Coordinates of C-alpha atoms in Angstrom, one line a residue:
Chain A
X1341 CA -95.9 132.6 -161.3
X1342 CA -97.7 129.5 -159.7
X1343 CA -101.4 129.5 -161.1
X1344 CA -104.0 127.6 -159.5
X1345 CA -106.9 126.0 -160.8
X1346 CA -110.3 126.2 -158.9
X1347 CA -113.4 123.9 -159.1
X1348 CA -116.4 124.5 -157.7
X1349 CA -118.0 122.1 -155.3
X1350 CA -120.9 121.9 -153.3
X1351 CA -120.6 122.6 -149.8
X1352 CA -121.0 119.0 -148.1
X1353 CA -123.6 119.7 -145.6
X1354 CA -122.2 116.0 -143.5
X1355 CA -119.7 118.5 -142.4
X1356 CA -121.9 120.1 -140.4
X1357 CA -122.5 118.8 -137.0
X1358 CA -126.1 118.2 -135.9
X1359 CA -127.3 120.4 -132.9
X1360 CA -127.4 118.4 -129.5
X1361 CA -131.1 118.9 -128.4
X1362 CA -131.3 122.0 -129.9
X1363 CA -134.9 121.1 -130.4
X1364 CA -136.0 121.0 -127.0
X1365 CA -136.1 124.3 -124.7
X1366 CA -134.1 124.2 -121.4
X1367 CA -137.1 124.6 -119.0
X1368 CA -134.8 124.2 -116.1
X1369 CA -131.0 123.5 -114.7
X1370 CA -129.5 120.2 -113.3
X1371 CA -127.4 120.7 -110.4
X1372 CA -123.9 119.6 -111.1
X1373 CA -121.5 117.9 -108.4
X1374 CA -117.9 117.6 -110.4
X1375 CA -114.3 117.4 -109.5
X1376 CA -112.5 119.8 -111.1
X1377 CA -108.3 118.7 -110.8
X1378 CA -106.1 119.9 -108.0
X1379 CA -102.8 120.6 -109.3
X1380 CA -99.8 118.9 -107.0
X1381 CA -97.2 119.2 -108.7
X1382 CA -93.9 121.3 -107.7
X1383 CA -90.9 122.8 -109.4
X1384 CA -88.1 120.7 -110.4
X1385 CA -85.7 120.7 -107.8
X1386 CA -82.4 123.4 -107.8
X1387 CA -81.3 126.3 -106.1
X1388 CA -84.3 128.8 -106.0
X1389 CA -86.6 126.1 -105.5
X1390 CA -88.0 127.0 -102.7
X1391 CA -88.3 130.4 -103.1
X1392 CA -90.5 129.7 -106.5
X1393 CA -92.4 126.8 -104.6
X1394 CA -93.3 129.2 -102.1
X1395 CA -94.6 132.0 -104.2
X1396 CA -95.7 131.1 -107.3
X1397 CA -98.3 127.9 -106.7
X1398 CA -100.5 130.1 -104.5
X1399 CA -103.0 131.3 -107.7
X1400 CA -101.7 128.9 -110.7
X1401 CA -100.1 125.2 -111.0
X1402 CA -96.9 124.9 -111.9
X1403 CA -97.7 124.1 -115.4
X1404 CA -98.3 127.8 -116.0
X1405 CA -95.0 128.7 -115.2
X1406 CA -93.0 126.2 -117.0
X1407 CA -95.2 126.3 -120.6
X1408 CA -94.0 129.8 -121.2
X1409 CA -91.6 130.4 -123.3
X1410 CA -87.8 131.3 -122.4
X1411 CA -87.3 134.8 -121.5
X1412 CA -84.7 137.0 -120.8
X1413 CA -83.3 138.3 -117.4
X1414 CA -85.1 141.5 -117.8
X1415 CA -88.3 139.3 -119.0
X1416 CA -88.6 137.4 -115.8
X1417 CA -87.8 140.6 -113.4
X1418 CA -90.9 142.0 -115.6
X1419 CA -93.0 139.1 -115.0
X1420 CA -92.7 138.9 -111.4
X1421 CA -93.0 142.4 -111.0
X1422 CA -96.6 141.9 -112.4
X1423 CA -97.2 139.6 -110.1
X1424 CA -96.5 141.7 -107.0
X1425 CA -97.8 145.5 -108.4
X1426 CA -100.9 143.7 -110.3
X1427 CA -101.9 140.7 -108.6
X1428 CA -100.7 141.3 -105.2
X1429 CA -98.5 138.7 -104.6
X1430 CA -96.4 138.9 -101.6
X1431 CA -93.2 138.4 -102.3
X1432 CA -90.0 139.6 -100.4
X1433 CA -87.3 141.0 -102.6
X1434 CA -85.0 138.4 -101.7
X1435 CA -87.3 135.5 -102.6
X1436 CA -88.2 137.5 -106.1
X1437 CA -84.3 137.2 -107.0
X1438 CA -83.7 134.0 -106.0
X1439 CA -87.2 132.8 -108.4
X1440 CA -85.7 135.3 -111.1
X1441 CA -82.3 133.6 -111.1
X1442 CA -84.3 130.4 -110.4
X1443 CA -86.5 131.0 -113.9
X1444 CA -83.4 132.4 -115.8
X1445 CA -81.4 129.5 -115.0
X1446 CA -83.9 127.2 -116.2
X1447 CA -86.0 128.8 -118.9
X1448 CA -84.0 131.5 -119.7
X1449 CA -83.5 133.4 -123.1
X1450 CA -79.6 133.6 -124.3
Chain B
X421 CA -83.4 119.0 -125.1
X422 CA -83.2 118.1 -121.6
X423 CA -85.5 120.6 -120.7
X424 CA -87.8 118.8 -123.0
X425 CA -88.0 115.4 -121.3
X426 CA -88.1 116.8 -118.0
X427 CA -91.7 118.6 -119.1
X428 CA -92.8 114.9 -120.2
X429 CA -91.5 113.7 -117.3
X430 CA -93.0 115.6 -114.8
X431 CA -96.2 116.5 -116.4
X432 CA -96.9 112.5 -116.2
X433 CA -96.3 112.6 -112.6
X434 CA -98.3 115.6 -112.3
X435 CA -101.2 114.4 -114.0
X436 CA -101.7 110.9 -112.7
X437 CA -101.1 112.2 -109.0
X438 CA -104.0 114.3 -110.6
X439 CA -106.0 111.4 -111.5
X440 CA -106.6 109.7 -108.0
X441 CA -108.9 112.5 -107.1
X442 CA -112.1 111.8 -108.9
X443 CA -114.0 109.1 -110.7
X444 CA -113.8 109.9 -114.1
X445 CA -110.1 110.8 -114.1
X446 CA -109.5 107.1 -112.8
X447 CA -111.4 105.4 -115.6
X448 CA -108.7 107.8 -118.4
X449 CA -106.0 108.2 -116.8
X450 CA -104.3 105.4 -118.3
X451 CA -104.7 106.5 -121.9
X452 CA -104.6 110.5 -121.3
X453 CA -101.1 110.4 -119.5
X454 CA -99.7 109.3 -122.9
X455 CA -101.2 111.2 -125.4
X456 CA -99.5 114.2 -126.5
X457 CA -100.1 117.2 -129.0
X458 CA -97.6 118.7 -130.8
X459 CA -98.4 123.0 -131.3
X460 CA -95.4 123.6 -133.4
X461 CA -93.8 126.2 -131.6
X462 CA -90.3 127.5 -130.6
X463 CA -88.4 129.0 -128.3
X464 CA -90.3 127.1 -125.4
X465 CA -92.3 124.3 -124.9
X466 CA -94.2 122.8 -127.8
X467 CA -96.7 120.1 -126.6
X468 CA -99.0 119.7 -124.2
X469 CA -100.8 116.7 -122.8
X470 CA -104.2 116.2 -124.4
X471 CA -106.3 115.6 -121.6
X472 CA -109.8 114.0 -120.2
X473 CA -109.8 114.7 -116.5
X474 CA -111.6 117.6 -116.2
X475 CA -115.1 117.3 -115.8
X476 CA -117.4 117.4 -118.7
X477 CA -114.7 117.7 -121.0
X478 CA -112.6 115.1 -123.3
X479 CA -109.2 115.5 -125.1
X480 CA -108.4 119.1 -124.4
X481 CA -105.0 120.7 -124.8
X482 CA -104.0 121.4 -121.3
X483 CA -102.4 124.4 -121.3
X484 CA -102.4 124.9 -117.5
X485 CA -104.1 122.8 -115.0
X486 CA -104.7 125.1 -112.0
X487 CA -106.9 127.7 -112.9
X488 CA -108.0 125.9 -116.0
X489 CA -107.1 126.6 -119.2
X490 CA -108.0 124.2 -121.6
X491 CA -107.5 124.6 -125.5
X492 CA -110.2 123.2 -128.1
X493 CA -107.9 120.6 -129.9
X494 CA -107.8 122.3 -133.7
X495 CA -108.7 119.3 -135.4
X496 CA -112.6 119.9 -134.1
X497 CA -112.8 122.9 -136.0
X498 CA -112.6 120.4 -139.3
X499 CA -115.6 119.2 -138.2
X500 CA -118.2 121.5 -138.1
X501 CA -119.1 125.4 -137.5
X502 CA -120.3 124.5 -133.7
X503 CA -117.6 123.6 -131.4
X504 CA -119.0 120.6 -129.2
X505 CA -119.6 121.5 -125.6
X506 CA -116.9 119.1 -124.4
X507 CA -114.3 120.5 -126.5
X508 CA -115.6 124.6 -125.8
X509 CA -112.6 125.9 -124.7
X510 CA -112.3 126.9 -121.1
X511 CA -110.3 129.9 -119.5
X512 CA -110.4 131.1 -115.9
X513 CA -108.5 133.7 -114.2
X514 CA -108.9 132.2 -110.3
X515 CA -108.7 129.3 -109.6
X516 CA -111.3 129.7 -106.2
X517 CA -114.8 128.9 -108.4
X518 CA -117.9 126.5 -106.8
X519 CA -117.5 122.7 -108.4
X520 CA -121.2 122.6 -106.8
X521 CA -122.6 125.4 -107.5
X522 CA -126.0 125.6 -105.6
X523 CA -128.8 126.6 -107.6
X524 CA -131.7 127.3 -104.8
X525 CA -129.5 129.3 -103.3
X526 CA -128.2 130.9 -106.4
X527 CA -129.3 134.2 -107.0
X528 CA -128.1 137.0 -110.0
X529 CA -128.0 140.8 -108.4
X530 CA -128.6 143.8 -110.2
X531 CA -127.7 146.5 -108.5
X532 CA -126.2 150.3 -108.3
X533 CA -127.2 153.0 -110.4
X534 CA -130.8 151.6 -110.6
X535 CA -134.3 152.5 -109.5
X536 CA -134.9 148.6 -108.4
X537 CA -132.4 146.6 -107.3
X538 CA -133.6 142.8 -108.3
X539 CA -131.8 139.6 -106.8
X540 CA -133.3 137.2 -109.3
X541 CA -133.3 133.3 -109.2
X542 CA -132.6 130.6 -111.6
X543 CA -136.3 130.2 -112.2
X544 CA -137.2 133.8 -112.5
X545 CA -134.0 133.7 -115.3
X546 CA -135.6 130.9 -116.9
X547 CA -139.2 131.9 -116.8
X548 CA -139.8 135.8 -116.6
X549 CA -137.5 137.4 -119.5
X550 CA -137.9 137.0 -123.3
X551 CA -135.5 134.7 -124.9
X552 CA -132.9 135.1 -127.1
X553 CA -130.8 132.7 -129.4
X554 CA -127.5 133.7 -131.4
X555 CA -124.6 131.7 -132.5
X556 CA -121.4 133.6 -131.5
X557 CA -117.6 133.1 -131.5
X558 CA -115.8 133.1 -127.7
X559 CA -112.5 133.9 -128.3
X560 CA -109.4 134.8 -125.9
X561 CA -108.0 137.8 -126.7
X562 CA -105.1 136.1 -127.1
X563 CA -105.7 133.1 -129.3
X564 CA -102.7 132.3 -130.7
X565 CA -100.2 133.7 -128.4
X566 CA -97.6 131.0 -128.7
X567 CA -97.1 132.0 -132.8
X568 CA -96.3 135.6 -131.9
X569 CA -92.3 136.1 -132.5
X570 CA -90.7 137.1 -130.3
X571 CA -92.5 134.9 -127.7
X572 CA -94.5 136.9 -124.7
X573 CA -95.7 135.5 -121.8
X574 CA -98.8 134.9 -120.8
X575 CA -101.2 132.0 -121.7
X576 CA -99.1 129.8 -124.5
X577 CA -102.5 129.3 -126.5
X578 CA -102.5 128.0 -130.4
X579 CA -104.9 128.5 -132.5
X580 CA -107.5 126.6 -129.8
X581 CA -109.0 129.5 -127.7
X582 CA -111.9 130.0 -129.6
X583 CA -115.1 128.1 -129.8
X584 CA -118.6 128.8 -131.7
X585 CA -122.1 127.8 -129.9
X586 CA -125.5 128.5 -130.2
X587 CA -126.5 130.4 -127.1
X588 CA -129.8 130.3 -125.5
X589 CA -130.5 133.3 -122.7
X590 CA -132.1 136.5 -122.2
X591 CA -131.2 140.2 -122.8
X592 CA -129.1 141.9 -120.8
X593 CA -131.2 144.8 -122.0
X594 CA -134.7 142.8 -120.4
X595 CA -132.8 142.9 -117.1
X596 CA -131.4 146.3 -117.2
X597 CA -135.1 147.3 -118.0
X598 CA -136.9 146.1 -115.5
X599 CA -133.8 147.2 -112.4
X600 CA -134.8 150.8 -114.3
X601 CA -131.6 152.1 -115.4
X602 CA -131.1 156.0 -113.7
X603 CA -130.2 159.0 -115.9
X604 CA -126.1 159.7 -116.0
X605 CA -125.1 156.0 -115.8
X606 CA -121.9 155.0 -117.5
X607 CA -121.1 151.5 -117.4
X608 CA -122.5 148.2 -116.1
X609 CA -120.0 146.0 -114.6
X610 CA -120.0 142.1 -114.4
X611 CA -119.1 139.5 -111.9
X612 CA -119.4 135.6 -111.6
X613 CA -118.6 133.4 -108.4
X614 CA -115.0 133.1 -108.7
X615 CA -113.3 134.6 -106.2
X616 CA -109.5 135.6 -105.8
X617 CA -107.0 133.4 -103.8
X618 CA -105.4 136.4 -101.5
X619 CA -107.5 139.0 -100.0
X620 CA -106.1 142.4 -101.5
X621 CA -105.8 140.6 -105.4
X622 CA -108.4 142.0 -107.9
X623 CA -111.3 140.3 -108.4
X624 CA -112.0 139.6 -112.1
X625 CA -114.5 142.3 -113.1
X626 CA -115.1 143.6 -116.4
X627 CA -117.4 146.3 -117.7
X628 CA -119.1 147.5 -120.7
X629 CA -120.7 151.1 -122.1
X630 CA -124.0 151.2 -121.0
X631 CA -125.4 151.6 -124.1
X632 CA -123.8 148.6 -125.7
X633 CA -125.4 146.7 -122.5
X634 CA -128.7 147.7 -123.7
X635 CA -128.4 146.9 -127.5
X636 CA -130.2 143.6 -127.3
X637 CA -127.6 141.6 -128.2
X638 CA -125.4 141.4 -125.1
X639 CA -127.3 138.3 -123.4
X640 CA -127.3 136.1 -119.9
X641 CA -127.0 132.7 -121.6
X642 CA -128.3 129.8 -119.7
X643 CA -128.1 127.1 -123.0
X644 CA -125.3 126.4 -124.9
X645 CA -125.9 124.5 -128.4
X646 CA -129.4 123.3 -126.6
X647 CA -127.6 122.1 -123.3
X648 CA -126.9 123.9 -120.0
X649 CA -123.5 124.7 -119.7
X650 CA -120.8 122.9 -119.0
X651 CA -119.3 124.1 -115.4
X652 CA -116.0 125.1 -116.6
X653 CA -117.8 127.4 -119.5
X654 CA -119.9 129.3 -116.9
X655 CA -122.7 127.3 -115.2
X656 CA -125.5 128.0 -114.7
X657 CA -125.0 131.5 -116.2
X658 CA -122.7 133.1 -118.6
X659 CA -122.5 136.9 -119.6
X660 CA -122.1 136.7 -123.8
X661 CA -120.9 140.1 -125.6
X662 CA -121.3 138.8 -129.4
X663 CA -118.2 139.9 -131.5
X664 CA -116.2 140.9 -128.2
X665 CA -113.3 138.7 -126.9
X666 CA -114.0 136.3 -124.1
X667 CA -112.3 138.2 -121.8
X668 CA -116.0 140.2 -121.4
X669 CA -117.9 136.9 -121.2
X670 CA -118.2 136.4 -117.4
X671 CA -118.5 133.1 -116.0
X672 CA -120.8 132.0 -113.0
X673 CA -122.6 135.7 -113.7
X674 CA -123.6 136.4 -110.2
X675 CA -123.4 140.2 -110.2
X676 CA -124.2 143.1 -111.9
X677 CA -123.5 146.7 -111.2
X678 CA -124.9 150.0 -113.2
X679 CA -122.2 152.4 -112.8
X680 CA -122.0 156.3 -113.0
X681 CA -118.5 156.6 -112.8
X682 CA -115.9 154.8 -115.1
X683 CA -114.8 151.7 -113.9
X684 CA -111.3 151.1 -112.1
X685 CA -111.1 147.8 -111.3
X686 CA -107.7 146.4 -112.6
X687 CA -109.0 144.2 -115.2
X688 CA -111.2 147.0 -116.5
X689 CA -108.8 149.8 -116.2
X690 CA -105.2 148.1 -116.7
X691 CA -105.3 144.9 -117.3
X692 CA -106.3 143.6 -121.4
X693 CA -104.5 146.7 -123.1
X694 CA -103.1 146.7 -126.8
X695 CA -101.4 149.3 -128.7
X696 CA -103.1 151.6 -130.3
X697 CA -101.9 150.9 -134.1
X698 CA -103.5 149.7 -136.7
X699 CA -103.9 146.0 -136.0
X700 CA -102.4 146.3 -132.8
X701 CA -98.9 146.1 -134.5
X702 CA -95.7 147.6 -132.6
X703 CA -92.1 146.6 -133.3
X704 CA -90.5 144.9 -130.0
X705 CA -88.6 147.4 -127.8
X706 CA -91.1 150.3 -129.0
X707 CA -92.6 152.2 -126.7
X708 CA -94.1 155.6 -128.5
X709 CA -97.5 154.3 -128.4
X710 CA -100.6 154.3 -126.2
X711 CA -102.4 151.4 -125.1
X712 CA -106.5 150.8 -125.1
X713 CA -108.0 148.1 -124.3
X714 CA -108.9 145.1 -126.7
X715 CA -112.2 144.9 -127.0
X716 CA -114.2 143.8 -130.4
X717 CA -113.2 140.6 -132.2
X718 CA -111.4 140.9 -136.0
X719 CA -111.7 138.7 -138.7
X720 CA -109.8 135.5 -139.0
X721 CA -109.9 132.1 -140.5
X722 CA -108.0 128.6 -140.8
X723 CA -107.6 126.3 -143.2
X724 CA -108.9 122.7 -141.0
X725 CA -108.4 119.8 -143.5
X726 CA -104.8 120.5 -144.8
X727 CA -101.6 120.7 -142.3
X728 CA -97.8 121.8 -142.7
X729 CA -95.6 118.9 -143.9
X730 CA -99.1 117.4 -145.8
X731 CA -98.0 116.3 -149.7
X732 CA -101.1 116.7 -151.8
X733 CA -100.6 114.8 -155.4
X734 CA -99.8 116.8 -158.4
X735 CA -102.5 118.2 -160.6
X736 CA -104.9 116.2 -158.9
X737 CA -108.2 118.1 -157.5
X738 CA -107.9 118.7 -153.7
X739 CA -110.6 119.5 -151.7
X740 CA -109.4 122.7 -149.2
X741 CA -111.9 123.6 -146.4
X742 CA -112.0 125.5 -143.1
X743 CA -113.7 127.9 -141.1
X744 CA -114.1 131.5 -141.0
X745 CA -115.3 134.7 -138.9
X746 CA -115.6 138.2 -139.2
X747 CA -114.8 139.5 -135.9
X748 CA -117.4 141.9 -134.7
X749 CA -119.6 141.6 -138.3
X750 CA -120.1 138.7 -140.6
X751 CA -117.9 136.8 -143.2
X752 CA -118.1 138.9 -146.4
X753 CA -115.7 136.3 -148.5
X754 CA -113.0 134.4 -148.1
X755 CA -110.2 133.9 -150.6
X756 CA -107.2 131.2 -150.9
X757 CA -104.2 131.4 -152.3
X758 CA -101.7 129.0 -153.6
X759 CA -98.7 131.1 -154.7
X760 CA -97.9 132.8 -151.0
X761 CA -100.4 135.4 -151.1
X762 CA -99.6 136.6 -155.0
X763 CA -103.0 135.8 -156.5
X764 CA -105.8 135.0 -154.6
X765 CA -108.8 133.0 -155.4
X766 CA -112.6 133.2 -154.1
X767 CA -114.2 130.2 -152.2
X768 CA -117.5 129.3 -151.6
X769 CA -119.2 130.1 -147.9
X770 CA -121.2 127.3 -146.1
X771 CA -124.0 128.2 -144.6
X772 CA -124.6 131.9 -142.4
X773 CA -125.8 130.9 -139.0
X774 CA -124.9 134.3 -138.3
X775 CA -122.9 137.2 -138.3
X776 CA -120.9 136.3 -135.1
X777 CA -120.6 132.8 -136.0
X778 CA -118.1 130.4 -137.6
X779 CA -118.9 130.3 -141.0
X780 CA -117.3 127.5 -143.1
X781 CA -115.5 127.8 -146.8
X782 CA -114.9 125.3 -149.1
X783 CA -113.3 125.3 -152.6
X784 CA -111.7 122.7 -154.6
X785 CA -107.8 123.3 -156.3
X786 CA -104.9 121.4 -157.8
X787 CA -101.4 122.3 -157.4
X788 CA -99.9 122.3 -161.2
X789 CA -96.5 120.9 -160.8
X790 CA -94.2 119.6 -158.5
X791 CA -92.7 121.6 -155.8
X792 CA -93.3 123.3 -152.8
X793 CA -96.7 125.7 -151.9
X794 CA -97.6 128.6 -149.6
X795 CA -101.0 127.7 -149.4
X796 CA -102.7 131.0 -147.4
X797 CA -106.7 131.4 -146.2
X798 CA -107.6 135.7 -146.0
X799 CA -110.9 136.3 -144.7
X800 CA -112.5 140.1 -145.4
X801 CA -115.4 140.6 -143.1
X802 CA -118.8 142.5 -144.2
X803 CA -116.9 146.2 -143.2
X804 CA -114.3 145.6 -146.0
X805 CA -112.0 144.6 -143.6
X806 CA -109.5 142.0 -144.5
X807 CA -106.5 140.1 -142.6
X808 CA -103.4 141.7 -142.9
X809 CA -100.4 139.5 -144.6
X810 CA -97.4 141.3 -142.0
X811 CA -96.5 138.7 -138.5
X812 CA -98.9 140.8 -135.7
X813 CA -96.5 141.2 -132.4
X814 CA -97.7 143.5 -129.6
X815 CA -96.2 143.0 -125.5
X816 CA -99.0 141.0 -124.2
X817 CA -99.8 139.2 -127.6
X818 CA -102.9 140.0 -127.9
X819 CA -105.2 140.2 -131.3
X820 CA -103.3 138.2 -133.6
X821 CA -105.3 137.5 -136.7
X822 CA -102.6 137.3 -139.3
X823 CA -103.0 135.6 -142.7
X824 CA -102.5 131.9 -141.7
X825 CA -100.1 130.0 -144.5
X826 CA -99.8 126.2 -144.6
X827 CA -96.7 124.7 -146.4
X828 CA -97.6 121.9 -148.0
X829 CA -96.0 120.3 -151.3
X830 CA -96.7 118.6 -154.5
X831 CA -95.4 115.1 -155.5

């Protein structure tokens, strides 16, 4: 259907970007004394709250959590499953339904 | 829609509350809090906060603050083969790693199924080993995550989680060599300073076949794109498997272990595990298929100067570049296609700074008439292998390298 038409050009060699020191040889390592971010921030509020502010900041910020995508019911149970089994996260079973009804409620998948 | 402001909402407050704990944040928070990218996505979140306040690093995608993930914003890879240390993308699994890390103190140990256990130092790294210098591709094994349909969970990256440098180092080979590798071992399994948060969590640990450990290739890198590295990429020393996915490319390398046994560590043994189809391709809800774990790279490549929603005037030439990699092997062409993958047409390669490298393309085209195009990029690598035109989809997302199709029209 559609056709094309090609032209040849020369590759534009500006478009590549110049080495940084690439000419010099690291002969040795500079210390380095940097702040990495600590994260601070908590779940919005709601019932389950808690539960998920309790758990689920100890190895990631709260970013993590609420970038995923929705899930279902089943999605969350499977996620905080990992979390327990694979990670070790200790988490009663109470507290792991409350955050699943807590994540379904607020990023769940219809 | 709700659920969308509250993210801008709070990720502001998050991220100036972030900004009171160091010097440099102070001097961008201002500008940073605003600034949002938009990664086309749905069914969840689609932007992110494009960020300067972590150290060494400017306008990242934040993906996650705490441990860091930080996605190399796509327009950089317009700009050139080697991705810019600041903009390298960065990916931790615990968040418990040294800001400081001391390097009299510092020492690399070899160790287990050797004749000589060596507990080397920065110097003896720098000074006593043969060096080595390859351009190679990091990328996460699960780059563009957030495209995959349905949705999985797991780190929401776009197309960002890749990066190409120039790395400086040694052989892992020169290393294993003089510890004097024993008859029967297995594996050799890597470590870096990071430690986990809670005492009976694995510790991220991955191993490699000893014999690929001694091919020459797999290096201790020191230098990236003539620089030390940046902390979050793995200072002072960083474990690079060329044509493997990051996952293997420890960070902080402060151990190494020979093995004689397989390893069982979690993230060797369980974690990082794809189906075994080709491509990695299962249908959602199936289950009749083993898993393995990901390991080499496949070939990919993007289209940098042209977006979706772009209108490119009609019959007028257009210039269409981008970058390209072969996975494991080089780039053995690249073809583009106007008509949604129905005829395809060669472009021309930039130049090869190696097989595991970004290599860039570059053709010229006009669109005929008026209308709406399905512009697509296919890259074939130097095995014959080609991307496949089908949506990838496995459970963890991992390993999508899918024909990438820009919609763009003609007025």
């Amino acid at each position: 259907m559609l056709r094309g038409v090609l032209f040849p050009l020369a590759l534009s060699v500006t478009l590549l970007l110049p080495l940084a020191g690439s000419a010099k040889p690291i002969t040795d390592l500079k210390s380095l004394k940097l702040d990495v971010p600590a994260p601070d921030q908590m779940f919005p509020d709601g019932p389950g709250a808690d539960a998920i502010n309790a758990n689920c900041l100890v190895c990631h910020s709260e970013d993590h959590v609420m970038n995923q995508p929705t899930l279902t019911k089943e999605g969350w149970e499977e996620v905080v499953e990992k979390m327990i089994k694979a990670y070790k996260a200790p988490i009663s079973e109470e507290d792991a339904s409350a955050i699943v009804d807590y994540l379904v409620r607020i990023k769940g998948k219809k | 829609m709700a659920k969308e402001y509250t993210f801008h909402d709070m990720t502001r407050r998050r991220l100036l509350g972030a900004a009171g704990m160091g010097g440099l944040s102070l001097l961008t928070a201002p500008a940073f809090a605003q600034r949002m990218i938009d990664l086309h996505a749905t069914g969840g979140p689609g932007t992110r906060p494009l960020t300067d306040d972590f150290p060494q690093k400017r306008a990242m995608v934040l993906q996650r603050t705490s441990p860091p993930w930080l996605e190399t914003p796509f327009d950089t890879f317009d700009k050139g083969v080697f991705t810019p240390n600041d903009q390298h993308f960065v990916s931790w699994h615990w968040a418990d790693f040294p800001s400081e890390p001391d390097l009299d103190s510092y020492r690399l140990t070899v160790r287990g199924h050797v004749n000589q256990p060596l507990s080397l130092t920065i110097h003896e790294i720098l000074n006593d080993f043969p060096r080595i210098e390859l351009a190679a591709v990091a990328q996460c094994a699960g780059n563009s995550r957030i495209y995959m349909q349905p949705r999985v969970a797991g780190a929401q990256w776009a197309n960002g989680s890749m990066s190409n440098a120039l790395w400086t180092g040694i052989p892992l080979k020169a290393v294993l060599d003089r510890a004097g590798v024993k008859a029967g071992a297995l594996q050799v399994r890597f470590g870096g300073m990071d430690k986990v948060i809670l005492p009976e969590s694995p510790a991220f640990l991955k191993s490699i076949d000893i014999d690929h450990a001694r091919d020459g290739e797999v290096m201790l890198a020191f230098g990236m794109n003539g620089e030390q590295l940046p902390l979050l990429n793995g200072f002072p020393l960083k474990l690079v498997v060329p044509g493997w996915c990051a996952v293997y490319w420890i960070k902080m390398l402060s151990d190494i272990e020979v093995l004689d046994q397989p390893d069982t560590n979690y993230w060797t043994a369980r974690g990082y595990r794809l189906p075994n189809t080709p491509f990695g391709n299962v249908k959602p809800g199936d289950s009749n298929f083993k898993l393995i774990p990901v390991t080499r790279n496949v070939p990919r490549s993007f289209i940098t100067n042209i977006r979706s929603g772009d209108t490119i005037k009609t019959g007028a030439p257009t210039e269409a570049r981008g970058i390209a990699f072969g996975g494991d092997c080089g780039v053995a062409k690249v073809d583009l296609s106007l008509d949604g993958g129905k005829n395809w047409l060669p472009t021309q390669l930039g130049k090869d700074e190696g097989k595991y490298s970004f290599r860039q393309w570059q053709t010229r085209f006009a669109l005929p008439a008026r209308g709406d195009y399905d512009l697509m990029i296919r890259c074939t690598n130097t095995k014959g292998e080609a991307q496949p035109a089908f949506p990838i989809w496995n459970p963890a997302g991992y390993m999508s390298n899918t024909i990438e199709t820009t919609h763009v029209s003609a007025a």
